[in-house]
Amino acid sequence: MVGILITFDGPDGGGKTTQLGLLAEHLRRSGRTVRCTREPGGTALGDKIRDLLLDPANAEMAARTEALLYMAARAQHVAEVIAPALARGEVVLSDRYADSTLVYQGAARRLAREDLVAINRFATGGVVPDLTILLDGDAATLGGRLAGRGDADRIEGEAAAFHAEVRRGFRELAAAEPERVRAVAADRGVDEVHRAVVAVVEEFLRRRAYG
Ligand SMILES: Nc1ncnc2c1ncn2[C@@H]1O[C@H](COP(=O)(O)OP(=O)(O)OP(=O)(O)O)[C@@H](O)[C@H]1O
Ligand SMILES: [Mg+2]
């Protein structure tokens, strides 16, 4: 049995966590077995690495250290959660995955893309998403959503220029891999975004079934 890996990615505040939950409900209603997970984290070990990564107290963290910690958490995530669920034929929904590293540590932190691609391949054992939903929209709208949420983590607390590079990186990613990475406009109401996400996913499932 081979499952399906769908990832949600994009800048902070795009609505990934909200939309992942709604899609999971939708897919479960249609009778599928769905496993929801997230990065960094998704495992007990990965959650400890997540705490290191997001703690604003770790301001001295070098970009390469940051990249390797994300990769270490990802390796555990694939080994312990994603690969076994895919082997059972489940639909895995991940809140962020390898694309986030290419964009945050690549486009924004300026580490060499080819290095990150190689380390991603090592960490994931070659497990690539079947479909990636990229949620992006007006920067002020998305930023305003996060403002109501209290203290920013170490990455959210980066300067506006960093977040601008993140958005640019995600747009480039979608342009480079239009088949896999599907952009959905996130600066709309929750239900409207959900309907757009469902349309993309249903189209993907139809193509996969009959393609
Ligand atoms: N379409 C929407 N319209 C208005 N508010 C929204 C919408 N989607 C999500 N929100 C709210 O905006 C905030 C951020 O949403 P959410 O946590 O789903 O985004 P995220 O992409 O997972 O963010 P992060 O990258 O920080 O994890 C939440 O308070 C959520 O309730
Ligand atoms: Mg989230």
GROMACS .gro file of C-alpha atoms and ligand atoms in nm:
model
  243
    1MET     CA    1   0.000   0.000   0.000
    2VAL     CA    2   0.118   0.348  -0.075
    3GLY     CA    3  -0.028   0.645   0.103
    4ILE     CA    4  -0.036   1.011   0.008
    5LEU     CA    5   0.174   1.290   0.160
    6ILE     CA    6   0.016   1.636   0.145
    7THR     CA    7   0.206   1.924   0.303
    8PHE     CA    8   0.094   2.275   0.395
    9ASP     CA    9   0.358   2.539   0.366
   10GLY     CA   10   0.406   2.913   0.331
   11PRO     CA   11   0.487   3.215   0.544
   12ASP     CA   12   0.387   3.247   0.909
   13GLY     CA   13   0.020   3.326   0.962
   14GLY     CA   14  -0.098   3.191   0.626
   15GLY     CA   15  -0.349   2.965   0.798
   16LYS     CA   16  -0.165   2.633   0.757
   17THR     CA   17  -0.271   2.489   1.091
   18THR     CA   18  -0.632   2.604   1.047
   19GLN     CA   19  -0.663   2.470   0.694
   20LEU     CA   20  -0.486   2.142   0.770
   21GLY     CA   21  -0.741   2.067   1.041
   22LEU     CA   22  -1.034   2.147   0.810
   23LEU     CA   23  -0.892   1.935   0.528
   24ALA     CA   24  -0.840   1.644   0.769
   25GLU     CA   25  -1.209   1.660   0.869
   26HIS     CA   26  -1.312   1.675   0.504
   27LEU     CA   27  -1.101   1.373   0.408
   28ARG     CA   28  -1.215   1.172   0.711
   29ARG     CA   29  -1.580   1.239   0.622
   30SER     CA   30  -1.505   1.088   0.281
   31GLY     CA   31  -1.377   0.774   0.454
   32ARG     CA   32  -1.001   0.817   0.438
   33THR     CA   33  -0.759   0.743   0.720
   34VAL     CA   34  -0.574   1.066   0.790
   35ARG     CA   35  -0.262   1.124   0.998
   36CYS     CA   36  -0.197   1.488   1.093
   37THR     CA   37   0.149   1.595   1.191
   38ARG     CA   38   0.375   1.901   1.197
   39GLU     CA   39   0.728   2.034   1.164
   40PRO     CA   40   0.949   2.100   1.335
   41GLY     CA   41   0.836   1.822   1.567
   42GLY     CA   42   0.584   1.548   1.508
   43THR     CA   43   0.773   1.313   1.743
   44ALA     CA   44   0.884   1.332   2.109
   45LEU     CA   45   1.245   1.379   2.001
   46GLY     CA   46   1.145   1.628   1.731
   47ASP     CA   47   0.945   1.835   1.978
   48LYS     CA   48   1.258   1.875   2.194
   49ILE     CA   49   1.445   1.997   1.884
   50ARG     CA   50   1.149   2.227   1.808
   51ASP     CA   51   1.187   2.389   2.149
   52LEU     CA   52   1.556   2.459   2.077
   53LEU     CA   53   1.474   2.605   1.736
   54LEU     CA   54   1.189   2.833   1.836
   55ASP     CA   55   1.316   2.958   2.175
   56PRO     CA   56   1.399   3.329   2.131
   57ALA     CA   57   1.669   3.283   2.400
   58ASN     CA   58   1.880   3.089   2.143
   59ALA     CA   59   1.964   3.408   1.953
   60GLU     CA   60   2.325   3.296   1.894
   61MET     CA   61   2.222   2.996   1.679
   62ALA     CA   62   2.426   2.985   1.357
   63ALA     CA   63   2.236   2.937   1.030
   64ARG     CA   64   2.401   2.598   0.965
   65THR     CA   65   2.316   2.479   1.315
   66GLU     CA   66   1.958   2.588   1.256
   67ALA     CA   67   1.942   2.402   0.923
   68LEU     CA   68   2.084   2.081   1.072
   69LEU     CA   69   1.847   2.089   1.369
   70TYR     CA   70   1.549   2.120   1.133
   71MET     CA   71   1.690   1.833   0.930
   72ALA     CA   72   1.751   1.618   1.239
   73ALA     CA   73   1.391   1.668   1.351
   74ARG     CA   74   1.276   1.587   0.996
   75ALA     CA   75   1.478   1.264   0.980
   76GLN     CA   76   1.309   1.142   1.299
   77HIS     CA   77   0.970   1.261   1.172
   78VAL     CA   78   0.999   1.062   0.849
   79ALA     CA   79   1.136   0.751   1.020
   80GLU     CA   80   0.889   0.744   1.307
   81VAL     CA   81   0.569   0.894   1.163
   82ILE     CA   82   0.554   0.971   0.792
   83ALA     CA   83   0.709   0.663   0.630
   84PRO     CA   84   0.517   0.411   0.848
   85ALA     CA   85   0.186   0.593   0.786
   86LEU     CA   86   0.250   0.600   0.410
   87ALA     CA   87   0.335   0.229   0.421
   88ARG     CA   88  -0.006   0.168   0.584
   89GLY     CA   89  -0.172   0.353   0.297
   90GLU     CA   90  -0.279   0.655   0.500
   91VAL     CA   91  -0.313   1.017   0.394
   92VAL     CA   92  -0.048   1.214   0.584
   93LEU     CA   93  -0.105   1.588   0.628
   94SER     CA   94   0.204   1.772   0.747
   95ASP     CA   95   0.205   2.131   0.873
   96ARG     CA   96   0.534   2.236   0.705
   97TYR     CA   97   0.797   2.001   0.563
   98ALA     CA   98   1.118   2.008   0.356
   99ASP     CA   99   1.016   2.312   0.148
  100SER     CA  100   1.025   2.530   0.458
  101THR     CA  101   1.397   2.459   0.496
  102LEU     CA  102   1.470   2.547   0.133
  103VAL     CA  103   1.292   2.878   0.182
  104TYR     CA  104   1.373   2.984   0.541
  105GLN     CA  105   1.733   2.857   0.556
  106GLY     CA  106   1.794   2.893   0.180
  107ALA     CA  107   1.622   3.200   0.039
  108ALA     CA  108   1.607   3.388   0.371
  109ARG     CA  109   1.924   3.274   0.559
  110ARG     CA  110   2.116   3.244   0.231
  111LEU     CA  111   2.256   2.894   0.279
  112ALA     CA  112   2.340   2.722  -0.051
  113ARG     CA  113   2.032   2.565  -0.202
  114GLU     CA  114   2.217   2.259  -0.337
  115ASP     CA  115   2.349   2.181   0.013
  116LEU     CA  116   1.999   2.202   0.159
  117VAL     CA  117   1.857   1.985  -0.119
  118ALA     CA  118   2.125   1.721  -0.050
  119ILE     CA  119   2.075   1.725   0.327
  120ASN     CA  120   1.696   1.716   0.281
  121ARG     CA  121   1.738   1.407   0.066
  122PHE     CA  122   1.953   1.248   0.335
  123ALA     CA  123   1.708   1.339   0.613
  124THR     CA  124   1.393   1.227   0.432
  125GLY     CA  125   1.534   0.922   0.254
  126GLY     CA  126   1.375   1.070  -0.058
  127VAL     CA  127   1.020   1.105   0.074
  128VAL     CA  128   0.882   1.398  -0.130
  129PRO     CA  129   0.528   1.537  -0.089
  130ASP     CA  130   0.276   1.426  -0.348
  131LEU     CA  131   0.108   1.765  -0.317
  132THR     CA  132   0.205   2.086  -0.139
  133ILE     CA  133  -0.051   2.355  -0.062
  134LEU     CA  134   0.118   2.692  -0.045
  135LEU     CA  135  -0.088   2.943   0.154
  136ASP     CA  136   0.015   3.301   0.092
  137GLY     CA  137  -0.145   3.640   0.058
  138ASP     CA  138  -0.114   4.005   0.149
  139ALA     CA  139   0.172   4.043   0.401
  140ALA     CA  140  -0.011   4.295   0.621
  141THR     CA  141  -0.319   4.072   0.643
  142LEU     CA  142  -0.121   3.764   0.741
  143GLY     CA  143   0.102   3.956   0.982
  144GLY     CA  144  -0.203   4.107   1.148
  145ARG     CA  145  -0.334   3.760   1.230
  146LEU     CA  146  -0.017   3.673   1.418
  147ALA     CA  147  -0.011   4.001   1.606
  148GLY     CA  148  -0.311   3.887   1.809
  149ARG     CA  149  -0.135   3.570   1.921
  150GLY     CA  150   0.110   3.689   2.185
  151ASP     CA  151   0.488   3.641   2.192
  152ALA     CA  152   0.664   3.573   1.864
  153ASP     CA  153   0.895   3.269   1.845
  154ARG     CA  154   1.261   3.301   1.734
  155ILE     CA  155   1.173   3.279   1.362
  156GLU     CA  156   0.855   3.491   1.374
  157GLY     CA  157   1.062   3.756   1.555
  158GLU     CA  158   1.292   3.805   1.254
  159ALA     CA  159   1.292   4.142   1.073
  160ALA     CA  160   1.041   4.230   0.799
  161ALA     CA  161   1.315   4.191   0.535
  162PHE     CA  162   1.361   3.826   0.640
  163HIS     CA  163   0.989   3.759   0.601
  164ALA     CA  164   0.988   3.934   0.262
  165GLU     CA  165   1.263   3.693   0.149
  166VAL     CA  166   1.052   3.404   0.279
  167ARG     CA  167   0.755   3.507   0.064
  168ARG     CA  168   0.979   3.552  -0.239
  169GLY     CA  169   1.132   3.208  -0.177
  170PHE     CA  170   0.792   3.042  -0.162
  171ARG     CA  171   0.679   3.213  -0.483
  172GLU     CA  172   0.992   3.088  -0.660
  173LEU     CA  173   0.930   2.738  -0.530
  174ALA     CA  174   0.575   2.736  -0.665
  175ALA     CA  175   0.699   2.863  -1.002
  176ALA     CA  176   0.973   2.599  -1.016
  177GLU     CA  177   0.745   2.304  -0.934
  178PRO     CA  178   0.393   2.402  -1.048
  179GLU     CA  179   0.270   2.040  -1.062
  180ARG     CA  180   0.347   1.963  -0.699
  181VAL     CA  181   0.327   2.305  -0.533
  182ARG     CA  182  -0.015   2.466  -0.565
  183ALA     CA  183  -0.060   2.821  -0.439
  184VAL     CA  184  -0.391   2.906  -0.271
  185ALA     CA  185  -0.473   3.269  -0.187
  186ALA     CA  186  -0.482   3.285   0.193
  187ASP     CA  187  -0.602   3.644   0.245
  188ARG     CA  188  -0.970   3.544   0.236
  189GLY     CA  189  -1.216   3.404   0.488
  190VAL     CA  190  -1.143   3.065   0.644
  191ASP     CA  191  -1.431   2.892   0.460
  192GLU     CA  192  -1.341   3.041   0.126
  193VAL     CA  193  -0.979   2.928   0.161
  194HIS     CA  194  -1.100   2.584   0.270
  195ARG     CA  195  -1.315   2.547  -0.043
  196ALA     CA  196  -1.016   2.640  -0.259
  197VAL     CA  197  -0.795   2.388  -0.076
  198VAL     CA  198  -1.056   2.113  -0.119
  199ALA     CA  199  -1.082   2.191  -0.492
  200VAL     CA  200  -0.704   2.152  -0.534
  201VAL     CA  201  -0.693   1.832  -0.329
  202GLU     CA  202  -0.995   1.673  -0.500
  203GLU     CA  203  -0.848   1.750  -0.840
  204PHE     CA  204  -0.520   1.593  -0.730
  205LEU     CA  205  -0.698   1.280  -0.602
  206ARG     CA  206  -0.895   1.244  -0.929
  207ARG     CA  207  -0.580   1.277  -1.138
  208ARG     CA  208  -0.407   1.022  -0.918
  209ALA     CA  209  -0.694   0.775  -0.939
  210TYR     CA  210  -0.735   0.795  -1.317
  211GLY     CA  211  -0.396   0.925  -1.430
  212LIG     N1  212  -0.868   3.290   0.655
  212LIG     C1  213  -0.851   3.345   0.776
  212LIG     N2  214  -0.905   3.464   0.806
  212LIG     C2  215  -0.888   3.521   0.926
  212LIG     N3  216  -0.815   3.467   1.027
  212LIG     C3  217  -0.758   3.348   1.004
  212LIG     C4  218  -0.772   3.282   0.877
  212LIG     N4  219  -0.703   3.164   0.882
  212LIG     C5  220  -0.648   3.160   1.004
  212LIG     N5  221  -0.680   3.268   1.079
  212LIG     C6  222  -0.636   3.301   1.214
  212LIG     O1  223  -0.504   3.355   1.200
  212LIG     C7  224  -0.414   3.300   1.294
  212LIG     C8  225  -0.306   3.223   1.223
  212LIG     O2  226  -0.363   3.107   1.159
  212LIG     P1  227  -0.287   2.968   1.163
  212LIG     O3  228  -0.231   2.942   1.299
  212LIG     O4  229  -0.378   2.866   1.104
  212LIG     O5  230  -0.170   3.002   1.061
  212LIG     P2  231  -0.033   2.927   1.040
  212LIG     O6  232   0.001   2.942   0.896
  212LIG     O7  233  -0.042   2.789   1.094
  212LIG     O8  234   0.065   3.013   1.129
  212LIG     P3  235   0.212   2.972   1.180
  212LIG     O9  236   0.301   2.978   1.062
  212LIG    O10  237   0.245   3.078   1.279
  212LIG    O11  238   0.199   2.835   1.239
  212LIG     C9  239  -0.501   3.215   1.387
  212LIG    O12  240  -0.537   3.294   1.497
  212LIG    C10  241  -0.621   3.179   1.302
  212LIG    O13  242  -0.736   3.157   1.380
  213MG      MG  243   0.067   2.695   1.240
   0.00000   0.00000   0.00000
